[in-house]
Coordinates of C-alpha atoms in Angstrom, one line a residue:
X14 CA 8.2 24.7 77.2
X15 CA 8.9 28.4 77.2
X16 CA 10.8 28.1 73.9
X17 CA 7.9 26.2 72.4
X18 CA 5.4 28.8 73.5
X19 CA 7.7 31.6 72.2
X20 CA 8.0 29.8 68.8
X21 CA 4.2 29.4 68.6
X22 CA 3.7 33.1 69.3
X23 CA 6.3 34.1 66.7
X24 CA 4.6 31.8 64.2
X25 CA 1.2 33.4 64.9
X26 CA 2.6 36.9 64.6
X27 CA 4.2 36.0 61.2
X28 CA 1.0 34.5 59.9
X29 CA -1.0 37.6 61.0
X30 CA 1.3 39.9 59.1
X31 CA 0.5 38.0 55.9
X32 CA -3.2 38.4 56.3
X33 CA -3.8 41.5 54.3
X34 CA -7.1 42.9 53.1
X35 CA -6.4 41.6 49.6
X36 CA -5.7 38.1 50.9
X37 CA -8.9 38.1 52.9
X38 CA -10.8 39.2 49.8
X39 CA -9.2 36.5 47.8
X40 CA -10.1 33.9 50.4
X41 CA -13.7 35.1 50.4
X42 CA -14.0 35.0 46.6
X43 CA -12.4 31.6 46.4
X44 CA -14.8 30.2 49.0
X45 CA -17.7 31.6 47.0
X46 CA -16.6 30.3 43.7
X47 CA -15.8 26.9 45.0
X48 CA -18.9 26.3 47.1
X49 CA -21.1 27.3 44.2
X50 CA -20.4 23.9 42.7
X51 CA -22.7 22.4 45.3
X52 CA -25.7 24.6 44.3
X53 CA -25.6 25.0 40.6
X54 CA -28.0 22.1 40.2
X55 CA -30.7 23.4 42.5
X56 CA -32.4 25.9 40.2
X57 CA -31.9 23.4 37.3
X58 CA -33.5 20.3 39.0
X59 CA -36.7 20.7 37.0
X60 CA -34.8 21.0 33.7
X61 CA -32.5 18.1 34.6
X62 CA -35.6 16.0 35.5
X63 CA -37.2 16.7 32.2
X64 CA -34.0 15.7 30.4
X65 CA -34.1 12.2 32.0
X66 CA -37.8 12.0 32.3
X67 CA -37.8 11.9 36.2
X68 CA -40.2 13.2 38.8
X69 CA -39.3 15.9 41.4
X70 CA -38.9 13.2 44.1
X71 CA -36.5 11.2 42.0
X72 CA -34.4 14.2 40.7
X73 CA -34.1 15.5 44.3
X74 CA -31.5 12.9 44.9
X75 CA -29.1 14.8 42.7
X76 CA -29.0 17.7 45.1
X77 CA -29.0 15.4 48.1
X78 CA -26.0 13.3 46.9
X79 CA -24.0 16.4 46.1
X80 CA -24.2 17.5 49.8
X81 CA -23.7 14.0 51.1
X82 CA -20.5 13.9 48.9
X83 CA -19.5 17.2 50.5
X84 CA -19.8 15.7 54.0
X85 CA -17.8 12.7 52.9
X86 CA -15.1 14.9 51.5
X87 CA -14.9 16.8 54.7
X88 CA -14.1 13.7 56.7
X89 CA -11.7 12.4 54.0
X90 CA -9.7 15.6 53.2
X91 CA -10.2 18.4 55.7
X92 CA -8.4 16.7 58.7
X93 CA -5.3 16.7 56.4
X94 CA -5.2 20.5 56.8
X95 CA -3.7 19.9 60.2
X96 CA -0.8 17.8 58.8
X97 CA -0.3 18.7 55.2
X98 CA 0.6 21.9 53.3
X99 CA -2.8 23.5 52.6
X100 CA -2.0 25.5 49.4
X101 CA -1.0 22.3 47.5
X102 CA -4.0 20.4 48.7
X103 CA -6.3 23.3 47.7
X104 CA -5.0 23.3 44.1
X105 CA -5.2 19.6 43.7
X106 CA -8.8 19.5 44.9
X107 CA -9.7 22.3 42.6
X108 CA -8.4 20.3 39.6
X109 CA -10.3 17.2 40.9
X110 CA -13.6 19.0 41.2
X111 CA -13.1 20.4 37.6
X112 CA -13.0 16.8 36.3
X113 CA -16.1 15.9 38.4
X114 CA -18.0 18.8 37.0
X115 CA -17.2 17.7 33.4
X116 CA -18.7 14.3 34.5
X117 CA -22.0 16.1 35.4
X118 CA -22.0 18.1 32.2
X119 CA -21.7 14.9 30.1
X120 CA -24.1 12.7 32.1
X121 CA -26.4 10.4 30.0
X122 CA -28.5 8.9 32.7
X123 CA -29.8 9.6 36.2
X124 CA -27.3 7.1 37.7
X125 CA -24.5 8.8 35.9
X126 CA -25.4 12.3 37.1
X127 CA -25.9 11.1 40.6
X128 CA -22.4 9.5 40.8
X129 CA -20.8 12.6 39.2
X130 CA -22.7 14.9 41.6
X131 CA -21.5 12.8 44.6
X132 CA -17.9 13.2 43.3
X133 CA -18.5 17.0 42.9
X134 CA -19.5 17.1 46.5
X135 CA -16.5 15.0 47.7
X136 CA -14.0 17.3 45.9
X137 CA -15.7 20.6 46.7
X138 CA -14.1 21.0 50.2
X139 CA -11.7 23.8 49.4
X140 CA -13.7 26.4 51.4
X141 CA -13.4 24.3 54.5
X142 CA -9.6 24.4 54.1
X143 CA -9.5 28.1 53.5
X144 CA -11.7 29.0 56.5
X145 CA -9.5 27.3 59.2
X146 CA -6.5 28.9 57.5
X147 CA -8.1 32.4 57.8
X148 CA -8.9 31.7 61.5
X149 CA -5.3 30.6 62.1
X150 CA -3.9 33.7 60.5
X151 CA -6.2 36.2 62.1
X152 CA -5.5 37.9 65.4
X153 CA -7.8 36.6 68.2
X154 CA -9.5 40.0 68.6
X155 CA -10.2 40.2 64.9
X156 CA -11.2 36.6 64.2
X157 CA -14.9 37.2 64.1
X158 CA -14.5 40.0 61.6
X159 CA -12.2 38.0 59.4
X160 CA -14.4 35.0 59.5
X161 CA -17.4 37.2 58.8
X162 CA -15.8 38.5 55.6
X163 CA -14.7 35.1 54.4
X164 CA -18.1 33.6 55.3
X165 CA -19.9 36.4 53.4
X166 CA -18.0 35.2 50.3
X167 CA -19.1 31.7 51.1
X168 CA -22.8 32.5 51.5
X169 CA -22.9 34.9 48.6
X170 CA -21.4 32.1 46.5
X171 CA -24.1 29.7 47.7
X172 CA -26.8 32.2 46.7
X173 CA -25.4 33.7 43.5
X174 CA -24.6 30.2 42.3
X175 CA -28.4 29.7 41.9
X176 CA -28.7 33.0 40.1
X177 CA -25.9 32.3 37.7
X178 CA -27.0 28.7 37.0
X179 CA -30.6 29.7 36.6
X180 CA -29.6 32.3 34.0
X181 CA -27.1 30.2 32.1
X182 CA -29.3 27.1 32.3
X183 CA -32.4 28.9 31.2
X184 CA -30.5 30.4 28.2
X185 CA -28.1 27.7 27.0
X186 CA -29.1 24.6 28.9
X187 CA -28.0 23.0 32.2
X188 CA -25.0 21.2 30.7
X189 CA -23.3 24.4 29.7
X190 CA -23.4 25.7 33.3
X191 CA -21.3 22.7 34.5
X192 CA -18.8 23.2 31.6
X193 CA -18.3 26.8 32.6
X194 CA -17.9 25.8 36.3
X195 CA -15.2 23.3 35.4
X196 CA -13.2 26.0 33.6
X197 CA -13.6 28.4 36.5
X198 CA -12.2 25.8 38.9
X199 CA -9.1 25.4 36.8
X200 CA -8.6 29.1 36.7
X201 CA -9.1 29.4 40.4
X202 CA -6.5 26.6 41.0
X203 CA -3.9 28.7 39.1
X204 CA -4.7 31.9 41.0
X205 CA -4.6 30.2 44.4
X206 CA -1.2 28.6 43.5
X207 CA 0.2 32.0 42.8
X208 CA -1.4 34.1 45.5
X209 CA -2.1 31.9 48.6
X210 CA 0.8 31.8 51.1
X211 CA 2.4 28.6 52.1
X212 CA 0.8 27.1 55.2
X213 CA 2.8 24.5 57.2
X214 CA 1.0 22.0 59.4
X215 CA 0.4 22.6 63.1
X216 CA 0.6 19.0 64.3
X217 CA 2.8 16.0 63.7
X218 CA 0.1 13.4 64.2
X219 CA -0.4 10.7 61.6
X220 CA -3.6 10.6 59.5
X221 CA -4.9 7.7 61.6
X222 CA -4.2 9.6 64.8
X223 CA -5.9 12.7 63.3
X224 CA -9.1 10.8 62.4
X225 CA -9.1 9.0 65.8
X226 CA -8.7 12.4 67.6
X227 CA -12.0 13.6 66.0
X228 CA -14.0 11.3 68.2
X229 CA -12.1 12.6 71.2
X230 CA -12.9 16.2 70.3
X231 CA -16.6 15.4 70.0
X232 CA -16.5 13.7 73.4
X233 CA -14.6 16.3 75.3
X234 CA -15.9 19.6 73.7
X235 CA -19.5 20.3 74.6
X236 CA -19.4 23.7 72.8
X237 CA -18.4 21.9 69.6
X238 CA -21.4 19.5 70.0
X239 CA -23.8 22.3 70.7
X240 CA -22.6 24.6 67.9
X241 CA -22.5 21.7 65.3
X242 CA -26.0 20.6 66.1
X243 CA -27.6 24.1 66.0
X244 CA -25.7 25.0 62.8
X245 CA -26.7 21.7 61.2
X246 CA -30.4 22.2 62.0
X247 CA -30.3 25.8 60.6
X248 CA -28.5 24.7 57.4
X249 CA -30.9 21.7 57.0
X250 CA -33.9 24.1 57.1
X251 CA -32.0 26.4 54.6
X252 CA -31.6 23.4 52.2
X253 CA -35.3 22.4 52.6
X254 CA -36.4 25.8 51.4
X255 CA -34.0 26.3 48.5
X256 CA -34.5 22.8 47.1
X257 CA -38.3 23.1 47.2
X258 CA -38.4 26.7 45.9
X259 CA -37.8 25.9 42.3
X260 CA -40.8 23.5 42.3
X261 CA -43.0 25.9 44.1
X262 CA -42.6 28.9 41.9
X263 CA -43.0 26.8 38.7
X264 CA -46.7 26.3 39.7
X265 CA -49.5 28.6 40.7
X266 CA -49.6 31.4 41.7
X267 CA -46.2 32.2 40.1
X268 CA -45.5 30.1 37.0
X269 CA -41.9 31.1 36.9
X270 CA -39.0 29.2 35.4
X271 CA -35.4 28.3 36.5
X272 CA -34.1 31.8 35.6
X273 CA -36.5 33.5 38.1
X274 CA -35.7 30.8 40.7
X275 CA -32.1 31.7 40.4
X276 CA -32.8 35.4 40.8
X277 CA -34.0 34.7 44.4
X278 CA -30.3 34.2 45.1
X279 CA -29.8 37.9 44.6
X280 CA -32.4 38.6 47.2
X281 CA -30.7 36.3 49.7
X282 CA -27.4 38.0 48.9
X283 CA -28.7 41.1 50.7
X284 CA -28.7 39.1 53.9
X285 CA -25.3 37.7 53.2
X286 CA -23.8 41.2 52.8
X287 CA -24.5 41.8 56.5
X288 CA -22.0 39.0 57.4
X289 CA -19.1 41.3 58.3
X290 CA -21.3 43.2 60.7
X291 CA -22.3 40.0 62.3
X292 CA -18.7 39.1 62.6
X293 CA -17.9 42.4 64.4
X294 CA -20.8 41.8 66.8
X295 CA -19.4 38.3 67.5
X296 CA -16.1 40.0 68.5
X297 CA -17.9 42.4 70.9
X298 CA -20.9 40.7 72.3
X299 CA -22.0 37.3 73.6
X300 CA -21.8 34.8 70.8
X301 CA -24.2 32.5 72.6
X302 CA -26.9 35.1 72.7
X303 CA -26.3 35.9 69.0
X304 CA -26.9 32.2 68.2
X305 CA -30.2 32.3 70.1
X306 CA -31.4 35.5 68.4
X307 CA -30.6 34.3 64.8
X308 CA -32.3 30.9 65.6
X309 CA -35.5 32.8 66.4
X310 CA -35.1 34.9 63.3
X311 CA -34.8 31.7 61.2
X312 CA -38.0 30.5 62.7
X313 CA -39.7 33.8 61.8
X314 CA -38.6 33.4 58.2
X315 CA -40.5 30.1 57.9
X316 CA -43.5 31.6 59.5
X317 CA -43.3 34.3 56.8
X318 CA -43.0 31.6 54.0
X319 CA -46.1 29.8 55.4
X320 CA -48.3 32.8 56.0
X321 CA -47.3 35.0 53.0
X322 CA -45.4 32.8 50.6
X323 CA -48.2 33.0 48.1
X324 CA -47.3 36.7 47.6
X325 CA -44.0 37.7 46.1
X326 CA -43.1 40.2 48.8
X327 CA -43.7 37.4 51.4
X328 CA -41.1 35.2 49.7
X329 CA -38.6 38.1 49.4
X330 CA -38.9 39.1 53.1
X331 CA -38.6 35.4 54.1
X332 CA -35.5 34.9 52.0
X333 CA -33.7 37.9 53.4
X334 CA -34.5 36.9 57.0
X335 CA -33.5 33.3 56.3
X336 CA -30.2 34.0 54.7
X337 CA -29.3 36.8 57.2
X338 CA -30.1 34.5 60.2
X339 CA -28.3 31.4 58.8
X340 CA -25.2 33.4 58.0
X341 CA -25.2 35.1 61.4
X342 CA -25.5 31.8 63.1
X343 CA -22.7 30.3 61.1
X344 CA -20.3 33.1 62.0
X345 CA -21.2 33.1 65.7
X346 CA -21.0 29.3 66.0
X347 CA -17.7 29.1 64.1
X348 CA -16.1 31.9 66.3
X349 CA -17.0 29.8 69.4
X350 CA -15.8 26.6 67.8
X351 CA -12.4 27.8 66.5
X352 CA -11.5 29.2 69.9
X353 CA -11.6 25.8 71.5
X354 CA -8.4 23.9 70.4
X355 CA -6.3 26.1 68.1
X356 CA -4.0 23.3 66.9
X357 CA -7.0 21.2 65.8
X358 CA -8.9 23.8 63.8
X359 CA -9.2 21.6 60.7
X360 CA -10.5 18.7 62.7
X361 CA -12.9 20.9 64.6
X362 CA -14.1 22.2 61.3
X363 CA -14.5 18.6 60.0
X364 CA -17.0 17.9 62.8
X365 CA -18.8 21.2 62.6
X366 CA -19.1 21.4 58.8
X367 CA -19.4 17.7 58.3
X368 CA -22.5 17.5 60.5
X369 CA -23.8 20.7 58.9
X370 CA -23.8 19.3 55.4
X371 CA -24.9 15.8 56.4
X372 CA -28.1 17.4 57.8
X373 CA -28.1 19.8 54.8
X374 CA -28.2 16.9 52.5
X375 CA -31.1 15.5 54.5
X376 CA -32.7 18.8 54.1
X377 CA -32.4 18.7 50.4
X378 CA -34.0 15.3 50.2
X379 CA -36.7 16.4 52.6
X380 CA -37.4 19.5 50.5
X381 CA -38.2 17.6 47.4
X382 CA -40.0 14.8 49.3
X383 CA -42.2 17.1 51.4
X384 CA -43.0 19.2 48.4
X385 CA -44.2 16.1 46.4
X386 CA -46.2 14.7 49.2
X387 CA -47.6 17.7 51.3
X388 CA -46.8 20.7 49.1
X389 CA -45.7 24.2 50.3
X390 CA -47.2 23.8 53.8
X391 CA -45.2 20.6 54.3
X392 CA -42.0 22.4 53.2
X393 CA -42.6 25.2 55.7
X394 CA -43.4 22.8 58.5
X395 CA -40.3 20.7 57.9
X396 CA -38.0 23.7 57.8
X397 CA -39.5 25.2 61.0
X398 CA -39.3 21.8 62.8
X399 CA -35.5 21.6 62.1
X400 CA -34.9 25.2 63.3
X401 CA -37.0 24.5 66.4
X402 CA -34.9 21.4 67.3
X403 CA -31.7 23.6 67.2
X404 CA -33.4 26.4 69.2
X405 CA -34.5 23.9 71.9
X406 CA -30.9 22.6 72.3
X407 CA -29.6 26.1 72.6
X408 CA -32.2 26.9 75.3
X409 CA -31.3 23.7 77.2
X410 CA -27.6 24.5 77.2
X411 CA -28.3 28.1 78.5
X412 CA -30.4 26.6 81.3
X413 CA -27.7 24.2 82.3
X414 CA -25.1 27.0 82.3
X415 CA -27.1 29.0 84.7
X416 CA -27.1 26.0 87.1
X417 CA -23.3 25.7 86.8
X418 CA -21.0 27.2 89.4
X419 CA -19.5 30.4 87.9
X420 CA -15.9 29.2 88.5
X421 CA -16.3 26.2 86.2
X422 CA -18.5 27.7 83.5
X423 CA -16.8 27.7 80.2
X424 CA -16.3 30.9 78.3
X425 CA -17.8 30.6 74.8

């Protein structure tokens, strides 16, 4: 037993020595580039709808299926990170998503683009293999800071993907955007193959045992359940807003096109840039309290959209608050979650991110649906309701903890 513990400590120390600033930056950039594939279509939904002669409600399924595919990919591939060499898997998946993006670019019907978008989602799970790797390689006292940096790349990629696709799509058409994305994924596969260190598995379980153990983790880890639900509700509200935004600003009082819709991603990036600070706060202060605070700030953002969304400054302030809060919540929740079972980080991430993007896909569908039925007020109410559900669960968990004897209260 002592030998096994010593071997594990040596392995962790070796991994931590490899985690240089350059490598952390590479991981952040790779996460941002890869996750952008899920969001290139959002500012272009109106343009894609016009290409195929479809309504906002019908074309909203493109964004929804992309995120459903992502959730499927998480459950299919991410658990393998605990039993397979990660670098090879990352490169193979980047090649696969490149092929899927070409499928979107050449789509000739709504059914075609829906299937291709589903495949893009399934194969765009590279960030969720990189993030557990960063958590594994980081020293425990710096894990929040490292995750904050990598997650800032992820969220900036989510936001700037809209800016880039809006600009490219508005200038050359939406198909060109997906052709460019396919080329970028092939280039990223080459860079990651050359620069990413080899990562050996942390468990000898079979794939069937890995998948079966996910249910056990859900059952035995209350912090995982809480963090996953709250993060899912926050991200669902995030998806509601960003899916509906392009339809809202095309009409009165704005009358903007897809290019301007994409520019709102630059506004949101201001919030994402605060991610490393949030990570440092997670290392120093109670992560549980940070989750509660950012949940409240997310709710404030939807109040801002509802009360002042008809003015440009109201949208801008709301976007900054929304993206800052969602990013902060993700970092604090992930720091709590990754500390639970170190040898099962990929499976923990499967539960956490899988539930997040399942609800995120629901949010995308609800965004287009509520916009078409109830307009902007319906969008704001739906987003606020999802955030409120997560906030209520957070409050219930804190009340239960206060009733627990101190000696059995879990540290999280």
